[in-house]
CSV table of C-alpha atoms in Angstrom, one decimal:
chain,number,residue,atom,x,y,z
J,1,SER,CA,128.5,99.7,66.4
J,2,SER,CA,124.7,101.2,65.8
J,3,GLY,CA,123.8,100.1,69.5
J,4,GLN,CA,121.1,98.0,68.3
J,5,ARG,CA,120.8,94.7,69.8
J,6,THR,CA,120.6,91.4,68.3
J,7,SER,CA,116.9,89.5,68.7
J,8,PRO,CA,116.2,85.6,69.1
J,9,PRO,CA,114.3,84.2,65.7
J,10,PRO,CA,110.5,84.7,65.8
J,11,PRO,CA,108.9,81.6,67.3
J,12,GLU,CA,107.7,80.5,64.6
J,13,ALA,CA,111.2,80.0,63.2
J,14,THR,CA,112.8,76.5,63.1
J,15,PRO,CA,114.9,75.0,66.1
J,16,GLN,CA,118.1,75.2,63.9
J,17,ALA,CA,117.7,78.8,63.6
J,18,HIS,CA,117.0,79.1,67.0
J,19,SER,CA,119.7,76.8,68.0
J,20,ASP,CA,122.2,78.5,65.8
J,21,PHE,CA,120.8,81.9,67.8
J,22,ILE,CA,121.8,80.2,71.4
J,23,LYS,CA,125.3,79.3,69.4
J,24,GLN,CA,126.0,83.0,68.2
J,25,VAL,CA,125.3,83.9,71.6
J,26,CYS,CA,127.5,81.4,73.2
J,27,LEU,CA,130.3,81.8,70.8
J,28,TYR,CA,129.9,86.3,71.5
J,29,PHE,CA,130.2,85.3,75.9
J,30,LYS,CA,132.9,82.9,75.6
J,31,ARG,CA,135.2,85.6,73.3
J,32,ARG,CA,134.1,88.4,75.7
J,33,PHE,CA,135.2,85.8,78.4
J,34,ASP,CA,138.7,85.6,76.7
J,35,LEU,CA,139.0,88.9,76.7
J,36,ALA,CA,138.0,90.1,80.1
J,37,LYS,CA,140.7,87.6,81.4
J,38,GLU,CA,143.3,88.3,79.5
J,39,ASN,CA,142.5,91.7,79.9
J,40,GLY,CA,142.9,90.9,84.3
J,41,GLY,CA,139.2,91.5,84.3
J,42,HIS,CA,138.4,90.2,88.7
J,43,LYS,CA,134.9,88.4,87.6
J,44,PRO,CA,135.0,87.8,83.9
J,45,ASP,CA,131.7,85.6,83.7
J,46,MET,CA,130.0,89.1,85.1
J,47,THR,CA,132.2,91.3,82.2
J,48,ALA,CA,131.2,89.1,79.6
J,49,TRP,CA,127.3,88.4,80.8
J,50,GLY,CA,127.5,92.3,80.4
J,51,ASP,CA,128.3,92.7,77.1
J,52,CYS,CA,126.3,90.1,75.9
J,53,LYS,CA,123.1,91.8,77.6
J,54,LYS,CA,124.4,95.1,75.2
J,55,ALA,CA,124.8,92.8,71.9
J,56,PHE,CA,121.7,90.9,72.3
J,57,ASP,CA,118.4,90.8,73.1
J,58,ILE,CA,117.4,88.0,75.4
J,59,PRO,CA,113.5,87.8,76.6
J,60,ARG,CA,113.2,86.4,79.4
J,61,ARG,CA,110.3,83.6,79.7
J,62,HIS,CA,109.5,80.7,81.6
J,63,GLY,CA,109.5,76.9,80.6
J,64,HIS,CA,111.3,76.2,77.8
J,65,ILE,CA,113.5,78.3,75.7
J,66,PRO,CA,113.9,77.8,71.9
J,67,GLY,CA,117.9,76.7,71.1
J,68,VAL,CA,118.4,75.4,74.6
J,69,ASP,CA,118.0,71.6,75.6
J,70,VAL,CA,117.8,70.1,78.6
J,71,GLY,CA,121.1,68.5,79.4
J,72,ASP,CA,122.5,71.4,78.2
J,73,ILE,CA,126.0,72.1,79.8
J,74,PHE,CA,126.9,75.6,80.4
J,75,SER,CA,130.6,77.0,81.8
J,76,GLY,CA,129.3,78.5,84.2
J,77,ARG,CA,126.4,81.1,85.4
J,78,GLY,CA,127.3,84.4,83.3
J,79,GLU,CA,127.0,82.0,80.4
J,80,ALA,CA,123.8,80.2,81.8
J,81,ALA,CA,122.6,83.7,82.1
J,82,ALA,CA,123.6,85.0,78.9
J,83,VAL,CA,121.6,82.9,76.5
J,84,GLY,CA,118.4,83.8,79.3
J,85,VAL,CA,118.5,80.4,81.1
J,86,HIS,CA,119.2,81.7,84.9
J,87,ASN,CA,119.2,85.5,84.9
J,88,MET,CA,120.4,86.5,88.8
J,89,MET,CA,124.0,85.7,89.1
J,90,MET,CA,124.2,85.5,92.9
J,91,GLN,CA,120.8,84.2,93.8
J,92,GLY,CA,119.2,80.5,93.1
J,93,ILE,CA,116.0,81.8,92.4
J,94,ASP,CA,115.4,83.7,88.9
J,95,TYR,CA,112.3,86.0,89.3
J,96,ILE,CA,111.7,89.7,88.7
J,97,SER,CA,112.8,91.4,92.0
J,98,LYS,CA,111.0,94.3,91.4
J,99,SER,CA,107.1,93.9,90.6
J,100,ASP,CA,104.3,96.8,89.9
J,101,ASP,CA,102.7,95.6,93.3
J,102,GLY,CA,105.5,93.3,94.7
J,103,SER,CA,103.2,90.1,94.6
J,104,HIS,CA,105.9,88.8,92.2
J,105,SER,CA,103.0,87.6,89.9
J,106,LYS,CA,105.5,86.2,87.2
J,107,GLY,CA,106.6,83.9,89.2
J,108,ALA,CA,110.1,82.8,89.1
J,109,TYR,CA,112.0,81.7,86.0
J,110,ALA,CA,114.3,79.3,87.3
J,111,VAL,CA,116.1,77.4,90.1
J,112,CYS,CA,120.1,76.9,90.2
J,113,LEU,CA,121.4,73.4,93.2
J,114,GLY,CA,124.3,75.5,93.2
J,115,GLY,CA,124.8,73.8,96.8
J,116,GLY,CA,124.3,76.8,99.3
J,117,TYR,CA,122.2,75.3,101.2
J,118,CYS,CA,122.9,71.8,103.4
J,119,ASP,CA,119.3,70.8,102.9
J,120,ASP,CA,118.7,71.4,99.3
J,121,GLU,CA,118.6,67.8,97.7
J,122,ASP,CA,118.9,65.7,94.2
J,123,ASN,CA,117.6,62.5,93.3
J,124,GLY,CA,117.3,63.2,89.4
J,125,GLU,CA,114.0,63.1,89.4
J,126,VAL,CA,113.0,64.5,92.8
J,127,VAL,CA,114.6,67.7,94.0
J,128,THR,CA,113.8,69.5,97.2
J,129,TYR,CA,115.1,72.8,97.4
J,130,THR,CA,115.4,75.0,100.3
J,131,GLY,CA,114.7,78.5,98.9
J,132,MET,CA,116.3,81.5,99.3
J,133,GLY,CA,117.2,83.3,102.7
J,134,GLY,CA,118.3,83.1,106.4
J,135,GLN,CA,122.0,82.9,105.9
J,136,SER,CA,124.7,84.3,107.2
J,137,GLY,CA,127.3,83.1,104.6
J,138,LYS,CA,127.2,79.2,104.7
J,139,LEU,CA,125.4,78.9,107.3
J,140,GLN,CA,121.9,79.2,107.9
J,141,VAL,CA,121.6,81.5,110.9
J,142,ARG,CA,117.5,82.0,110.8
J,143,ASP,CA,114.0,80.9,108.9
J,144,GLN,CA,113.2,82.0,105.9
J,145,GLU,CA,110.1,84.0,104.6
J,146,MET,CA,107.9,84.0,102.1
J,147,THR,CA,109.1,86.9,100.3
J,148,LYS,CA,111.3,87.2,97.4
J,149,GLY,CA,112.0,84.5,95.2
J,150,ASN,CA,110.5,82.2,97.8
J,151,LEU,CA,107.2,84.4,97.1
J,152,ALA,CA,107.7,83.8,93.8
J,153,LEU,CA,108.0,80.3,93.7
J,154,ARG,CA,104.7,79.4,95.4
J,155,CYS,CA,103.1,81.7,92.3
J,156,ASN,CA,104.4,79.5,90.6
J,157,PHE,CA,103.3,76.5,92.5
J,158,GLU,CA,99.8,78.0,93.0
J,159,THR,CA,99.1,78.7,88.7
J,160,GLY,CA,101.0,75.5,87.7
J,161,THR,CA,103.9,78.0,86.1
J,162,PRO,CA,107.2,75.6,84.8
J,163,VAL,CA,110.7,76.8,86.8
J,164,ARG,CA,113.5,76.0,84.8
J,165,LEU,CA,115.9,74.4,86.8
J,166,ILE,CA,119.5,74.4,87.0
J,167,ARG,CA,121.9,71.5,88.9
J,168,GLY,CA,124.9,73.2,90.0
J,169,LYS,CA,128.8,73.3,89.2
J,170,ARG,CA,130.3,70.0,89.3
J,171,ASP,CA,131.8,70.2,84.8
J,172,GLY,CA,129.5,73.1,84.1
J,173,PHE,CA,126.1,74.1,84.5
J,174,THR,CA,123.5,71.8,83.8
J,175,HIS,CA,119.8,72.6,82.1
């Protein structure tokens, strides 16, 4: 291996080229997931996602990801992360956690409704998202603070920057 990562097509490429690239990433993810599982890996999704990050250059971006359609279903958070839909495997809010000035001025990229908060509501067109923090296990034990992902989401609200919504696991993760 040359160590070179495969990049997505340029923005002006055809929709089919973008779709083919996403399919290539998903196929690679599935092969790496199956291999990790065969080898007795404890978290094959995280292993496969790590392998994808080494093999593909998936830029972080707000809004639509070329080649990913609204309603696409992913096998889990690992596959969703591999294609760049939601990169934070263990958090509901996908944002850059280390900004130069601490302001989270780039905002959040995506929110995953994973059932972690009892106050979250998904009524199709209208979603109530609780935010992050204040939990011990699955129990809400304190108020959330306007820091980290919550602050990033507020930045999106203030700037009008789009946030992708991923609906949690029923039959898979839906974008």
